Amino acid sequence: MKIVSIVGNKNSGKTSLTTKLIRELTKRGYNVASVKHSHHNIEMDKPNTDTWRHKQAGANLVVGIGSTTFFNVKEEYDLNRILYLLKHLGNFDFVIIEGFKKYNYPKIATSPEIVDEYTIKEVNPFEADYEMINELADLIEEKGHDIVDTLFLDNCGYNNGEEIAHEIRNGNIKTDELDDVHSYLSVNDKVIGLNRFVSDYIKQTLVGIINSLHTKEYGVDTVDKIEVLINDKEKIDSAIKKSDIIINGEKIEINEFVKSIVANSIIGIVKSLQTNEKAKNIQIDIENIENNDIYNANVSLIINDEIIKINAFVKGILKESIFGILKTLHIDDEIKDVKIDVEIE
């Protein structure tokens, strides 16, 4: 998803330019979304309609569904929150924003005094002919980029999304060079950046868990997109003392970040089992793996040196979750047995 904003003073031609760019990008076959910022209250509903009456009665969110769908919310959302939600609503290629000049997305300015470090082009919309619109659409294709905090590029010399976005605007990095991120995360309505490893880890783990479920019973034959919402008010405070992965009897060298990911994932699984005793040591053994196929493999869970009885479903979750971890680590050798050993202070 590539994002560009059209910014300028009032009556400077922003809307005219925005609609022309949307039309051109759509003509090129792209799926386009738009976001409009206003300093006034925006009311898309009409007085005395049923949905209008719902809002007047005090509903904080009103959804109208017919040949189209609209949302009416009594709250001004942060732009990045909106952009994140758009990822749930459709597979949009481009998001054209009108306004929001204080945000750090590539900007096409319609007023000279609005130009800043994020501006990729200053134009006069009232002189916009086909050639100008075509050139601007090319520029948007080249320099538009996703939500800033989701931008990652291995070994690029830049360690955050803001720096990568700066290099994209300057033409030093192309968006097709960026890491292919499969997973997006929001915590407390804030978008959290995920590098390739964490993105792949979340993807592989969730896909593994879902493979254990009978999704066909719900009309899902193939998994194309996964959305998870977790409301968690529990405070988790577990200091990790050790986190080891042993494959075919040999300990795999992993850095502290990966150790933390693995350990916290295992701790999360164990917490879901609601065992009475606080776990100090967790060990998961998967044995008799043939041809990297875990379906018939044996799995055991040991907490504080005690074997825990688990049903077939939980065994499936454990096996799929562990193999989700291993797929992320790109283990080349054939895996015959796996042991995960986590100690908690």
CSV table of C-alpha atoms in Angstrom, one decimal:
chain,number,residue,atom,x,y,z
A,1,MET,CA,0.0,0.0,0.0
A,2,LYS,CA,1.5,3.3,-1.1
A,3,ILE,CA,0.5,6.6,0.5
A,4,VAL,CA,0.7,10.1,-0.8
A,5,SER,CA,-0.9,13.3,0.6
A,6,ILE,CA,-2.1,16.3,-1.3
A,7,VAL,CA,-1.6,19.4,0.8
A,8,GLY,CA,-2.2,23.1,0.4
A,9,ASN,CA,-4.1,26.2,1.6
A,10,LYS,CA,-7.8,26.5,1.3
A,11,ASN,CA,-9.1,27.0,-2.2
A,12,SER,CA,-5.7,26.0,-3.7
A,13,GLY,CA,-7.1,23.2,-5.8
A,14,LYS,CA,-6.4,20.3,-3.5
A,15,THR,CA,-9.7,18.4,-4.2
A,16,SER,CA,-9.6,19.0,-7.9
A,17,LEU,CA,-6.1,17.6,-8.1
A,18,THR,CA,-6.9,14.7,-5.7
A,19,THR,CA,-9.9,13.6,-7.8
A,20,LYS,CA,-7.8,13.7,-11.0
A,21,LEU,CA,-5.1,11.6,-9.5
A,22,ILE,CA,-7.6,9.1,-8.2
A,23,ARG,CA,-9.1,8.8,-11.6
A,24,GLU,CA,-5.7,8.3,-13.3
A,25,LEU,CA,-4.5,5.7,-10.8
A,26,THR,CA,-7.8,3.9,-11.1
A,27,LYS,CA,-7.5,4.0,-14.9
A,28,ARG,CA,-4.1,2.3,-14.5
A,29,GLY,CA,-5.9,-0.6,-12.8
A,30,TYR,CA,-5.0,0.2,-9.2
A,31,ASN,CA,-7.3,-0.2,-6.2
A,32,VAL,CA,-7.4,3.3,-4.7
A,33,ALA,CA,-8.6,4.5,-1.3
A,34,SER,CA,-8.8,8.2,-0.3
A,35,VAL,CA,-8.8,10.0,3.1
A,36,LYS,CA,-10.0,13.6,3.5
A,37,HIS,CA,-9.0,15.8,6.4
A,38,SER,CA,-11.3,18.7,7.4
A,39,HIS,CA,-11.2,21.3,10.1
A,40,HIS,CA,-15.0,21.2,10.3
A,41,ASN,CA,-17.4,18.5,11.4
A,42,ILE,CA,-18.1,16.1,8.5
A,43,GLU,CA,-21.6,14.7,8.4
A,44,MET,CA,-22.1,12.1,5.7
A,45,ASP,CA,-25.6,11.2,6.9
A,46,LYS,CA,-28.8,13.2,6.2
A,47,PRO,CA,-31.0,14.6,9.0
A,48,ASN,CA,-34.0,12.5,10.0
A,49,THR,CA,-32.8,9.3,8.4
A,50,ASP,CA,-32.8,6.2,10.6
A,51,THR,CA,-29.0,6.2,11.0
A,52,TRP,CA,-29.0,9.9,11.7
A,53,ARG,CA,-31.5,9.2,14.5
A,54,HIS,CA,-29.3,6.5,15.9
A,55,LYS,CA,-26.4,9.0,16.2
A,56,GLN,CA,-28.7,11.6,17.7
A,57,ALA,CA,-29.8,9.1,20.3
A,58,GLY,CA,-26.2,8.7,21.5
A,59,ALA,CA,-24.6,5.9,19.5
A,60,ASN,CA,-20.8,6.6,19.3
A,61,LEU,CA,-20.5,4.5,16.2
A,62,VAL,CA,-23.2,4.1,13.5
A,63,VAL,CA,-22.8,1.8,10.5
A,64,GLY,CA,-25.1,2.1,7.5
A,65,ILE,CA,-25.1,-0.9,5.2
A,66,GLY,CA,-26.9,-1.0,1.9
A,67,SER,CA,-25.6,-0.9,-1.7
A,68,THR,CA,-22.7,0.9,0.0
A,69,THR,CA,-21.4,1.0,3.6
A,70,PHE,CA,-20.5,4.0,5.7
A,71,PHE,CA,-19.2,4.5,9.2
A,72,ASN,CA,-20.0,7.5,11.4
A,73,VAL,CA,-17.9,7.8,14.5
A,74,LYS,CA,-18.0,10.4,17.2
A,75,GLU,CA,-14.2,10.7,17.3
A,76,GLU,CA,-11.3,12.1,15.3
A,77,TYR,CA,-9.0,9.1,14.6
A,78,ASP,CA,-5.2,9.4,14.2
A,79,LEU,CA,-4.2,9.2,10.5
A,80,ASN,CA,-2.0,6.2,11.1
A,81,ARG,CA,-4.8,4.4,12.8
A,82,ILE,CA,-7.0,5.0,9.8
A,83,LEU,CA,-4.3,3.8,7.4
A,84,TYR,CA,-3.9,0.6,9.5
A,85,LEU,CA,-7.7,0.0,9.4
A,86,LEU,CA,-7.7,0.4,5.7
A,87,LYS,CA,-5.5,-2.7,5.5
A,88,HIS,CA,-8.4,-4.6,7.0
A,89,LEU,CA,-11.0,-3.2,4.7
A,90,GLY,CA,-9.4,-4.0,1.4
A,91,ASN,CA,-6.2,-4.7,-0.5
A,92,PHE,CA,-5.6,-1.1,-1.6
A,93,ASP,CA,-2.6,-0.3,-3.8
A,94,PHE,CA,-2.7,3.4,-3.1
A,95,VAL,CA,-4.2,5.8,-0.5
A,96,ILE,CA,-4.5,9.4,-1.6
A,97,ILE,CA,-4.8,11.7,1.4
A,98,GLU,CA,-6.2,15.2,1.0
A,99,GLY,CA,-4.8,17.3,3.9
A,100,PHE,CA,-3.0,16.1,7.0
A,101,LYS,CA,0.0,18.3,6.2
A,102,LYS,CA,1.6,17.7,9.6
A,103,TYR,CA,2.2,14.0,8.9
A,104,ASN,CA,5.4,12.6,7.4
A,105,TYR,CA,4.1,11.1,4.1
A,106,PRO,CA,5.2,12.1,0.6
A,107,LYS,CA,3.4,15.3,-0.3
A,108,ILE,CA,2.3,17.0,-3.4
A,109,ALA,CA,1.9,20.7,-2.4
A,110,THR,CA,-0.5,23.1,-4.0
A,111,SER,CA,0.7,26.1,-2.1
A,112,PRO,CA,4.4,27.2,-2.0
A,113,GLU,CA,4.3,28.0,1.7
A,114,ILE,CA,3.3,24.4,2.5
A,115,VAL,CA,6.5,23.0,1.0
A,116,ASP,CA,8.6,21.1,3.5
A,117,GLU,CA,11.1,18.2,3.6
A,118,TYR,CA,8.4,15.7,2.8
A,119,THR,CA,7.3,17.4,-0.4
A,120,ILE,CA,8.0,15.5,-3.6
A,121,LYS,CA,6.5,18.0,-5.9
A,122,GLU,CA,4.9,21.5,-5.9
A,123,VAL,CA,2.2,22.1,-8.5
A,124,ASN,CA,-0.5,24.5,-9.6
A,125,PRO,CA,-3.6,22.4,-9.9
A,126,PHE,CA,-5.3,25.0,-12.0
A,127,GLU,CA,-2.8,24.4,-14.7
A,128,ALA,CA,-3.1,20.6,-14.4
A,129,ASP,CA,-3.4,19.0,-17.9
A,130,TYR,CA,-3.3,15.4,-18.9
A,131,GLU,CA,0.5,15.4,-19.1
A,132,MET,CA,0.9,16.9,-15.6
A,133,ILE,CA,-1.5,14.3,-14.1
A,134,ASN,CA,0.3,11.5,-15.9
A,135,GLU,CA,3.7,12.7,-14.5
A,136,LEU,CA,2.3,13.0,-11.0
A,137,ALA,CA,0.8,9.5,-11.1
A,138,ASP,CA,4.2,8.2,-12.2
A,139,LEU,CA,5.8,10.1,-9.3
A,140,ILE,CA,3.3,8.6,-6.8
A,141,GLU,CA,4.0,5.1,-8.1
A,142,GLU,CA,7.7,5.8,-7.6
A,143,LYS,CA,7.8,7.6,-4.2
A,144,GLY,CA,4.6,6.7,-2.4
A,145,HIS,CA,5.2,4.3,0.5
A,146,ASP,CA,3.4,2.4,3.2
A,147,ILE,CA,2.9,3.4,6.8
A,148,VAL,CA,6.3,4.8,7.9
A,149,ASP,CA,6.7,2.5,10.9
A,150,THR,CA,6.2,-0.6,8.7
A,151,LEU,CA,9.2,0.2,6.4
A,152,PHE,CA,12.2,-2.1,6.8
A,153,LEU,CA,15.2,-2.9,4.6
A,154,ASP,CA,17.9,-5.3,5.7
A,155,ASN,CA,21.5,-4.1,5.4
A,156,CYS,CA,20.5,-0.7,4.1
A,157,GLY,CA,22.4,1.4,6.6
A,158,TYR,CA,19.2,2.9,8.0
A,159,ASN,CA,17.6,1.6,11.1
A,160,ASN,CA,14.2,3.1,11.1
A,161,GLY,CA,11.2,3.8,8.9
A,162,GLU,CA,11.6,7.6,8.9
A,163,GLU,CA,15.1,7.3,7.5
A,164,ILE,CA,14.0,4.8,4.9
A,165,ALA,CA,11.1,7.0,3.9
A,166,HIS,CA,13.5,9.9,3.5
A,167,GLU,CA,15.7,7.9,1.1
A,168,ILE,CA,12.6,6.8,-0.9
A,169,ARG,CA,11.6,10.5,-1.4
A,170,ASN,CA,15.2,11.3,-2.5
A,171,GLY,CA,15.2,8.4,-5.0
A,172,ASN,CA,18.0,6.5,-3.2
A,173,ILE,CA,15.8,3.5,-2.3
A,174,LYS,CA,13.0,2.0,-4.4
A,175,THR,CA,9.9,0.5,-2.6
A,176,ASP,CA,10.4,-2.8,-4.4
A,177,GLU,CA,13.7,-3.2,-2.5
A,178,LEU,CA,12.0,-3.1,0.9
A,179,ASP,CA,11.5,-6.2,3.0
A,180,ASP,CA,8.4,-8.0,2.1
A,181,VAL,CA,6.4,-7.7,5.3
A,182,HIS,CA,3.5,-10.1,5.6
A,183,SER,CA,2.1,-9.1,9.1
A,184,TYR,CA,1.0,-5.8,10.5
A,185,LEU,CA,0.5,-5.2,14.2
A,186,SER,CA,-1.3,-2.5,16.2
A,187,VAL,CA,-1.0,-2.3,20.0
A,188,ASN,CA,-3.3,0.1,21.9
A,189,ASP,CA,-4.2,1.7,18.5
A,190,LYS,CA,-0.6,2.4,17.7
A,191,VAL,CA,1.0,0.8,14.6
A,192,ILE,CA,4.1,-1.3,15.6
A,193,GLY,CA,6.9,-1.8,13.1
A,194,LEU,CA,7.8,-5.4,12.4
A,195,ASN,CA,11.0,-6.5,10.6
A,196,ARG,CA,11.1,-9.4,8.3
A,197,PHE,CA,11.9,-12.0,11.0
A,198,VAL,CA,9.1,-10.9,13.3
A,199,SER,CA,6.6,-10.6,10.4
A,200,ASP,CA,7.5,-14.1,9.1
A,201,TYR,CA,7.4,-15.5,12.6
A,202,ILE,CA,3.9,-14.2,13.3
A,203,LYS,CA,2.7,-15.4,9.9
A,204,GLN,CA,4.1,-18.9,10.2
A,205,THR,CA,2.9,-19.3,13.8
A,206,LEU,CA,-0.7,-18.1,13.0
A,207,VAL,CA,-0.9,-20.1,9.8
A,208,GLY,CA,0.3,-23.1,11.8
A,209,ILE,CA,-2.3,-22.6,14.5
A,210,ILE,CA,-5.1,-22.1,11.9
A,211,ASN,CA,-4.0,-25.3,10.1
A,212,SER,CA,-5.0,-27.1,13.4
A,213,LEU,CA,-8.6,-25.6,13.2
A,214,HIS,CA,-11.4,-27.0,11.1
A,215,THR,CA,-11.9,-23.8,9.1
A,216,LYS,CA,-13.8,-25.6,6.3
A,217,GLU,CA,-16.7,-26.0,8.7
A,218,TYR,CA,-17.0,-22.2,8.6
A,219,GLY,CA,-16.8,-22.0,4.9
A,220,VAL,CA,-13.1,-21.2,4.7
A,221,ASP,CA,-11.4,-23.5,2.1
A,222,THR,CA,-8.2,-21.5,1.6
A,223,VAL,CA,-6.6,-19.0,4.0
A,224,ASP,CA,-5.8,-15.8,2.1
A,225,LYS,CA,-5.9,-13.2,5.0
A,226,ILE,CA,-5.9,-13.6,8.8
A,227,GLU,CA,-7.1,-10.9,11.2
A,228,VAL,CA,-6.7,-11.2,14.9
A,229,LEU,CA,-8.0,-8.9,17.6
A,230,ILE,CA,-6.8,-9.5,21.2
A,231,ASN,CA,-8.2,-7.6,24.1
A,232,ASP,CA,-5.6,-8.3,26.9
A,233,LYS,CA,-5.5,-6.4,30.2
A,234,GLU,CA,-3.4,-9.0,31.9
A,235,LYS,CA,0.0,-7.7,33.0
A,236,ILE,CA,2.7,-10.2,32.0
A,237,ASP,CA,5.9,-9.9,33.9
A,238,SER,CA,8.2,-12.9,33.2
A,239,ALA,CA,12.0,-12.5,33.2
A,240,ILE,CA,13.5,-15.0,30.8
A,241,LYS,CA,16.5,-16.8,32.1
A,242,LYS,CA,17.1,-19.3,29.3
A,243,SER,CA,15.6,-20.0,25.9
A,244,ASP,CA,17.2,-22.8,23.9
A,245,ILE,CA,16.2,-24.5,20.7
A,246,ILE,CA,17.7,-28.0,20.2
A,247,ILE,CA,17.3,-29.7,16.8
A,248,ASN,CA,18.5,-33.3,16.2
A,249,GLY,CA,20.4,-33.1,19.5
A,250,GLU,CA,22.3,-29.9,18.6
A,251,LYS,CA,21.7,-26.5,20.2
A,252,ILE,CA,20.9,-23.8,17.6
A,253,GLU,CA,22.7,-20.5,18.0
A,254,ILE,CA,20.1,-17.7,18.1
A,255,ASN,CA,20.5,-14.1,19.2
A,256,GLU,CA,18.8,-12.5,22.3
A,257,PHE,CA,16.0,-11.0,20.3
A,258,VAL,CA,15.0,-14.4,18.8
A,259,LYS,CA,15.4,-16.0,22.2
A,260,SER,CA,12.9,-13.5,23.6
A,261,ILE,CA,10.4,-14.1,20.8
A,262,VAL,CA,10.6,-17.9,21.2
A,263,ALA,CA,10.4,-17.8,25.0
A,264,ASN,CA,7.5,-15.4,25.2
A,265,SER,CA,5.6,-17.4,22.6
A,266,ILE,CA,6.0,-20.6,24.6
A,267,ILE,CA,5.0,-18.7,27.8
A,268,GLY,CA,1.9,-17.4,26.1
A,269,ILE,CA,0.9,-20.9,25.0
A,270,VAL,CA,1.4,-22.3,28.5
A,271,LYS,CA,-0.6,-19.5,30.1
A,272,SER,CA,-3.5,-20.4,27.8
A,273,LEU,CA,-3.5,-23.9,29.4
A,274,GLN,CA,-4.3,-22.2,32.8
A,275,THR,CA,-2.1,-24.6,34.8
A,276,ASN,CA,-2.4,-24.0,38.6
A,277,GLU,CA,1.3,-23.8,39.2
A,278,LYS,CA,3.5,-20.9,38.1
A,279,ALA,CA,5.8,-22.2,35.4
A,280,LYS,CA,9.6,-21.8,36.1
A,281,ASN,CA,10.8,-24.3,33.5
A,282,ILE,CA,9.0,-25.2,30.3
A,283,GLN,CA,10.1,-27.9,28.0
A,284,ILE,CA,8.5,-29.0,24.7
A,285,ASP,CA,9.7,-32.2,22.9
A,286,ILE,CA,8.6,-33.1,19.4
A,287,GLU,CA,10.0,-36.5,18.3
A,288,ASN,CA,9.7,-39.0,15.5
A,289,ILE,CA,9.4,-36.4,12.8
A,290,GLU,CA,9.6,-38.0,9.3
A,291,ASN,CA,10.5,-36.0,6.2
A,292,ASN,CA,9.8,-32.7,8.0
A,293,ASP,CA,6.2,-33.7,8.4
A,294,ILE,CA,5.0,-33.1,12.0
A,295,TYR,CA,1.5,-34.5,11.5
A,296,ASN,CA,2.3,-37.9,13.1
A,297,ALA,CA,5.1,-36.7,15.4
A,298,ASN,CA,5.0,-37.2,19.1
A,299,VAL,CA,4.8,-34.1,21.3
A,300,SER,CA,5.2,-33.7,25.1
A,301,LEU,CA,4.9,-30.7,27.4
A,302,ILE,CA,6.9,-30.6,30.7
A,303,ILE,CA,6.4,-27.8,33.2
A,304,ASN,CA,8.5,-27.7,36.3
A,305,ASP,CA,9.7,-31.3,35.6
A,306,GLU,CA,6.2,-32.6,35.5
A,307,ILE,CA,4.6,-34.0,32.3
A,308,ILE,CA,1.4,-32.2,31.5
A,309,LYS,CA,-1.5,-34.1,30.0
A,310,ILE,CA,-2.7,-32.3,26.8
A,311,ASN,CA,-5.3,-33.3,24.3
A,312,ALA,CA,-4.8,-33.8,20.5
A,313,PHE,CA,-5.9,-30.2,19.7
A,314,VAL,CA,-3.3,-28.7,22.1
A,315,LYS,CA,-0.7,-31.0,20.7
A,316,GLY,CA,-1.5,-29.8,17.2
A,317,ILE,CA,-1.2,-26.2,18.3
A,318,LEU,CA,2.2,-26.9,19.9
A,319,LYS,CA,3.6,-28.7,16.9
A,320,GLU,CA,2.4,-26.1,14.4
A,321,SER,CA,3.6,-23.2,16.6
A,322,ILE,CA,7.1,-24.8,17.0
A,323,PHE,CA,7.4,-25.4,13.3
A,324,GLY,CA,6.3,-21.9,12.7
A,325,ILE,CA,9.4,-20.8,14.6
A,326,LEU,CA,11.6,-23.2,12.7
A,327,LYS,CA,10.4,-22.1,9.3
A,328,THR,CA,11.3,-18.5,10.3
A,329,LEU,CA,14.8,-19.6,11.2
A,330,HIS,CA,15.2,-21.3,7.8
A,331,ILE,CA,16.7,-24.6,9.0
A,332,ASP,CA,18.2,-26.4,6.0
A,333,ASP,CA,18.7,-29.8,7.5
A,334,GLU,CA,16.0,-32.4,7.8
A,335,ILE,CA,14.4,-32.1,11.2
A,336,LYS,CA,13.9,-35.4,13.1
A,337,ASP,CA,13.3,-34.1,16.6
A,338,VAL,CA,13.0,-30.7,18.3
A,339,LYS,CA,13.3,-29.6,21.9
A,340,ILE,CA,12.5,-26.1,23.3
A,341,ASP,CA,13.7,-25.4,26.8
A,342,VAL,CA,12.7,-22.2,28.5
A,343,GLU,CA,13.6,-21.1,32.1
A,344,ILE,CA,11.8,-18.2,33.8
A,345,GLU,CA,13.2,-16.3,36.8
